[in-house]
N, CA, C and O atoms as a printed pandas DataFrame, in Angstrom:
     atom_number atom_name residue_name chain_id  residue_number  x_coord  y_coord  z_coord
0              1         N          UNK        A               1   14.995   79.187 -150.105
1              2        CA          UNK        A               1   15.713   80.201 -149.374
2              3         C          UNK        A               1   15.744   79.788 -147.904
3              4         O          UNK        A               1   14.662   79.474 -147.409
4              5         N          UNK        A               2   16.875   79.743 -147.113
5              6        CA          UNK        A               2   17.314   79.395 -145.840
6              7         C          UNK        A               2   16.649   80.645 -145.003
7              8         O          UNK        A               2   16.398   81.751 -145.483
8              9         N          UNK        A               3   16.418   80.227 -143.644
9             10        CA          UNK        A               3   15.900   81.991 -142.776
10            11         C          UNK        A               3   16.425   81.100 -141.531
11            12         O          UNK        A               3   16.233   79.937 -141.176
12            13         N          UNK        A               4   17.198   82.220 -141.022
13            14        CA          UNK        A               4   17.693   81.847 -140.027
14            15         C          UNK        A               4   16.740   81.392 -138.567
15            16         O          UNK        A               4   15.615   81.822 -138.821
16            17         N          UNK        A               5   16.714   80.937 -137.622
17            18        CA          UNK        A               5   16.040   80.123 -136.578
18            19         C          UNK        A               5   15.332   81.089 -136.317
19            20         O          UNK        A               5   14.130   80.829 -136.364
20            21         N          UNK        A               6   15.711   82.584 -135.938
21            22        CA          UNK        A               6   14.872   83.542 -135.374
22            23         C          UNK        A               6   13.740   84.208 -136.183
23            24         O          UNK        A               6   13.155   85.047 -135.498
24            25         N          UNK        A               7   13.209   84.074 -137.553
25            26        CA          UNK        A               7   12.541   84.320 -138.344
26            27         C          UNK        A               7   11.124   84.300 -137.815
27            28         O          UNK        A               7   10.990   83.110 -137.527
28            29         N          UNK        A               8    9.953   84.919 -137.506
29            30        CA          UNK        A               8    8.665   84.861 -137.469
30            31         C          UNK        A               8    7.822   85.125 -138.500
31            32         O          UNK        A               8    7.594   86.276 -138.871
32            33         N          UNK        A               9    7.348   84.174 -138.988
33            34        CA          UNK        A               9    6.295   85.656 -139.574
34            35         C          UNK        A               9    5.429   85.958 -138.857
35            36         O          UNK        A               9    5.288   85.542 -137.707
36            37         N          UNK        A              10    4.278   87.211 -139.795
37            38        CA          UNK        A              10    3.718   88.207 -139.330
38            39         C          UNK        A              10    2.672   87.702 -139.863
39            40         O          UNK        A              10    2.644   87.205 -140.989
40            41         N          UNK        A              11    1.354   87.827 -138.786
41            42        CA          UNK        A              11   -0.267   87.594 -139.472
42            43         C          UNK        A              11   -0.452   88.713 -140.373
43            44         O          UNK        A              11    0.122   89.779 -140.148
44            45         N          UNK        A              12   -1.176   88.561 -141.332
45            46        CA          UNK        A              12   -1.878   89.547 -142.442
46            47         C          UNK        A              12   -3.332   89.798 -141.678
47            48         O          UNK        A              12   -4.174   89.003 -141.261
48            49         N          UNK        A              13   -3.247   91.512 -141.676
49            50        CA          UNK        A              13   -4.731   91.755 -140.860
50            51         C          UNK        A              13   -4.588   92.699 -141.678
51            52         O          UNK        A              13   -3.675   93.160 -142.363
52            53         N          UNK        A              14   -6.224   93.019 -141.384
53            54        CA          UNK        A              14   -6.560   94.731 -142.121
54            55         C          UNK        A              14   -7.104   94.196 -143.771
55            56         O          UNK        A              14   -7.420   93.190 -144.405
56            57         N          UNK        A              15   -6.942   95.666 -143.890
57            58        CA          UNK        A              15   -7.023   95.582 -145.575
58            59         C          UNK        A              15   -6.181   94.692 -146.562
59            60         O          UNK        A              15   -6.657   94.287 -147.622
60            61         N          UNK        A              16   -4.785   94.387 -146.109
61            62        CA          UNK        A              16   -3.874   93.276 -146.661
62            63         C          UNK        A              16   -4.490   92.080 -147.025
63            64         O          UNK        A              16   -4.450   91.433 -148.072
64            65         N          UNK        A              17   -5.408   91.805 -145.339
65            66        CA          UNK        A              17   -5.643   90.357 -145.287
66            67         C          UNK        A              17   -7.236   90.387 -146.243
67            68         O          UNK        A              17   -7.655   89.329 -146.711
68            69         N          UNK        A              18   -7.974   91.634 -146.433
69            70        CA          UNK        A              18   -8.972   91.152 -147.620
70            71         C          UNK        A              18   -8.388   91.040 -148.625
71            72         O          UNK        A              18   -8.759   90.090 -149.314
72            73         N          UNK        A              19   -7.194   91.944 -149.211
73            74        CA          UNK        A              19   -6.840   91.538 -150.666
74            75         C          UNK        A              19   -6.362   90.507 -151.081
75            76         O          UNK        A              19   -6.478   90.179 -152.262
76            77         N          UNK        A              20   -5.448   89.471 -149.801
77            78        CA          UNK        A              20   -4.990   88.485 -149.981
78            79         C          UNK        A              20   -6.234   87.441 -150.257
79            80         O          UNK        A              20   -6.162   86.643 -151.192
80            81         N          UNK        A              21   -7.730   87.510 -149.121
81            82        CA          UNK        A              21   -8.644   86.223 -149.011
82            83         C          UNK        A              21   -9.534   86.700 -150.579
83            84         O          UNK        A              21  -10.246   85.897 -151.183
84            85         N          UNK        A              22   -9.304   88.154 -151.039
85            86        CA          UNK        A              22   -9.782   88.279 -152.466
86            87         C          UNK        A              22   -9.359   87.717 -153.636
87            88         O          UNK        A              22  -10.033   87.340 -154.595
88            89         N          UNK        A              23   -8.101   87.696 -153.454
89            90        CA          UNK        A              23   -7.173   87.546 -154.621
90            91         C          UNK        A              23   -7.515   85.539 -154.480
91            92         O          UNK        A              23   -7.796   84.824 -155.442
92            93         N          UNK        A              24   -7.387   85.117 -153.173
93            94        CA          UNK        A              24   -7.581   83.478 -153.483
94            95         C          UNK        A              24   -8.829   83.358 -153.643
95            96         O          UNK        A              24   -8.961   82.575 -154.584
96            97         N          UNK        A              25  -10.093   83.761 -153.177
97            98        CA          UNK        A              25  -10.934   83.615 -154.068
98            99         C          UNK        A              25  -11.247   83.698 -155.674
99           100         O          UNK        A              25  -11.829   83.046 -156.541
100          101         N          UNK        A              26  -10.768   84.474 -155.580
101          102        CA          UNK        A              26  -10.663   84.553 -157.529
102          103         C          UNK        A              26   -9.794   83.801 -158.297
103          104         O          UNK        A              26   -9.710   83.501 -159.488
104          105         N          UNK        A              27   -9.191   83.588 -157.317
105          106        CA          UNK        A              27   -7.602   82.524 -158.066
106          107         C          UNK        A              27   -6.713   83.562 -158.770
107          108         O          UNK        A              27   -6.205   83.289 -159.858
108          109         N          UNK        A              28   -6.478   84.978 -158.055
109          110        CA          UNK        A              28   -5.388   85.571 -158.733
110          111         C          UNK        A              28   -4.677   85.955 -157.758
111          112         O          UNK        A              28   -5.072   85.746 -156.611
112          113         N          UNK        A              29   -3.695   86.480 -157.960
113          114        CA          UNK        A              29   -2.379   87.089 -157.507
114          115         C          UNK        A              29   -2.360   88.928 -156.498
115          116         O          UNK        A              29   -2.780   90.010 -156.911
116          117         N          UNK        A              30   -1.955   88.720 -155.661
117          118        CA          UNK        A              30   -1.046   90.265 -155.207
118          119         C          UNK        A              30    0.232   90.602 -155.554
119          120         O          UNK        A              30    1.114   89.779 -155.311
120          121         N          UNK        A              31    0.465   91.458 -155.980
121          122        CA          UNK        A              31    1.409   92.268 -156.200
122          123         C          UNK        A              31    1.875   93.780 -155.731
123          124         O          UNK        A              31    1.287   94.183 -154.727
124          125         N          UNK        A              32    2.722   94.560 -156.237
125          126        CA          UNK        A              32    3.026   95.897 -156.160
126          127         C          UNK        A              32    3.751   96.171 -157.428
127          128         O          UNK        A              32    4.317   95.214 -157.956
128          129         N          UNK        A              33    3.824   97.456 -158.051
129          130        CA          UNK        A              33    4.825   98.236 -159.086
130          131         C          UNK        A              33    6.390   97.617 -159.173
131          132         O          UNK        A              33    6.883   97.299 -160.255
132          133         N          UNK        A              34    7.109   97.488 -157.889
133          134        CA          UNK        A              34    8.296   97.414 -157.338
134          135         C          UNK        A              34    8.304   95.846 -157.530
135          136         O          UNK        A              34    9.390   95.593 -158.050
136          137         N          UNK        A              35    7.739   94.920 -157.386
137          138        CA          UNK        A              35    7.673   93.939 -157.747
138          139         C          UNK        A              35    7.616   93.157 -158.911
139          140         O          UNK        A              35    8.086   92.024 -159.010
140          141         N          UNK        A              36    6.886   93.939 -160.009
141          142        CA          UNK        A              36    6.615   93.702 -161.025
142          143         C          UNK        A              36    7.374   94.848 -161.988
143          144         O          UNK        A              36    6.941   94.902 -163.139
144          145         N          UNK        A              37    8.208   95.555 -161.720
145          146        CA          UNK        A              37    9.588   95.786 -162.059
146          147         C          UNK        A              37   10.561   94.626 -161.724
147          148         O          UNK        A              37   10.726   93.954 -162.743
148          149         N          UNK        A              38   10.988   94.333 -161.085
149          150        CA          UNK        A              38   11.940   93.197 -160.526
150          151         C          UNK        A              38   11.433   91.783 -161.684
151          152         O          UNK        A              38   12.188   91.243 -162.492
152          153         N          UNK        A              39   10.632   91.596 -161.556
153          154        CA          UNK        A              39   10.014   90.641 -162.620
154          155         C          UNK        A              39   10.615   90.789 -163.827
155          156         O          UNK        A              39   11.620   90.299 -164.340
156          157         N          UNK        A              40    9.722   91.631 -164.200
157          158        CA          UNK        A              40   10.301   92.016 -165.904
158          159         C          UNK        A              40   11.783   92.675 -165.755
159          160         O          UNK        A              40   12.406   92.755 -166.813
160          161         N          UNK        A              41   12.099   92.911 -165.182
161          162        CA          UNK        A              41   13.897   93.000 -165.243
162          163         C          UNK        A              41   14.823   91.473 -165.793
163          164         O          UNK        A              41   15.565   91.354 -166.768
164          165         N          UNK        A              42   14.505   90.638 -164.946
165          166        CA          UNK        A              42   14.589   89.195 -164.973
166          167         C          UNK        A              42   14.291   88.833 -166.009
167          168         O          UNK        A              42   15.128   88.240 -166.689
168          169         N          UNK        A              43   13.266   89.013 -166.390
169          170        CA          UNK        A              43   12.315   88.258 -167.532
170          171         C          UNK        A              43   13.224   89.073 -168.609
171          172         O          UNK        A              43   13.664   88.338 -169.493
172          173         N          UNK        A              44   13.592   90.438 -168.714
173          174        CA          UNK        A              44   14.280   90.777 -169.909
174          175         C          UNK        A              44   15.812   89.885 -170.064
175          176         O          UNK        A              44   16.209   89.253 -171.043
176          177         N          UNK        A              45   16.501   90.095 -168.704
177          178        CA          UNK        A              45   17.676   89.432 -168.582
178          179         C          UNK        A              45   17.677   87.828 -169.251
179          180         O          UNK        A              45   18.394   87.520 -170.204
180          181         N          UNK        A              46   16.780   86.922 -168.593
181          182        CA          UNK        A              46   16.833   86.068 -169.312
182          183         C          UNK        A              46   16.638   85.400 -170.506
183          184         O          UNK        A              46   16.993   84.270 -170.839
184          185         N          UNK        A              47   15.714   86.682 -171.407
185          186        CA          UNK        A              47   15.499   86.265 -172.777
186          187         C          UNK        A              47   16.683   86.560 -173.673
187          188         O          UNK        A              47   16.815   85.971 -174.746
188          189         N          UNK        A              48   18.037   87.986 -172.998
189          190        CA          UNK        A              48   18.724   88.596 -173.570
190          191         C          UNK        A              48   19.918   87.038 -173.458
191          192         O          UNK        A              48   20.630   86.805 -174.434
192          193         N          UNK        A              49   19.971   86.364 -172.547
193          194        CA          UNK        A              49   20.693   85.690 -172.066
194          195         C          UNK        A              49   20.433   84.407 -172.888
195          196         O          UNK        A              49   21.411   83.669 -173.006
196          197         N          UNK        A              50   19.315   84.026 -173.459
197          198        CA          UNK        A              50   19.244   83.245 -174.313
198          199         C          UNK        A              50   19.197   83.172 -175.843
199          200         O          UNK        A              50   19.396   82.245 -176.628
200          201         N          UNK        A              51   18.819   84.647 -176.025
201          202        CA          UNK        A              51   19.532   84.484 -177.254
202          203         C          UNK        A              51   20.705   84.913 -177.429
203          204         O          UNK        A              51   21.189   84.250 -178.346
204          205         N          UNK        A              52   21.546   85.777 -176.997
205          206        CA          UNK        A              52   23.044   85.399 -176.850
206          207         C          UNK        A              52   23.127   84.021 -177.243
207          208         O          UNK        A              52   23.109   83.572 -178.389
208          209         N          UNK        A              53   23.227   83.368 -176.091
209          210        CA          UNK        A              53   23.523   81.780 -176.854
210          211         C          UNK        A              53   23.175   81.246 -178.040
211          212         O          UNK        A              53   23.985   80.708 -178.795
212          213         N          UNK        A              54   21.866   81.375 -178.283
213          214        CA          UNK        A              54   21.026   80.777 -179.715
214          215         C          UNK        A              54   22.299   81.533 -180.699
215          216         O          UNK        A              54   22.998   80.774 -181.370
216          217         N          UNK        A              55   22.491   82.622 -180.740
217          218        CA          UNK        A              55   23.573   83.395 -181.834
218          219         C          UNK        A              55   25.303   82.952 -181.689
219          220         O          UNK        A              55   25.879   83.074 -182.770
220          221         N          UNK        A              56   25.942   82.606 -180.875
221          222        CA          UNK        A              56   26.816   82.054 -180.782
222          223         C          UNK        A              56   26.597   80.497 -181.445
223          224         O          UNK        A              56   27.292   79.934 -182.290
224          225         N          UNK        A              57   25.948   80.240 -181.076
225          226        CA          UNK        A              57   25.795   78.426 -181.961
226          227         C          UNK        A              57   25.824   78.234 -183.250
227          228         O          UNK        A              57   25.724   77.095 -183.707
């Protein structure tokens, strides 16, 4: 993904920044609800999208 020249990011402080140095300690992931909707949206789309095809063949 392109970001235009003016793009900063933002330090992670606070409570963010323990869940983030938690989550790499453990070797897992952050997330949210809204995110993991968007996921499985996708994830449905593309299985619907492949078997379509598999059935046309």
């Amino acid at each position: 993904m392109k970001y235009p020249f003016h793009t900063q990011s933002m330090p992670v402080v606070g409570c963010e920044a323990q869940k983030l140095i938690s989550a790499i300690e453990k070797d897992d992931y952050v997330t949210n609800d809204a995110a993991m909707a968007t996921v499985q949206r996708i994830a449905e789309r593309r299985k619907a999208r492949e078997l379509a095809d598999v059935t046309r063949r």
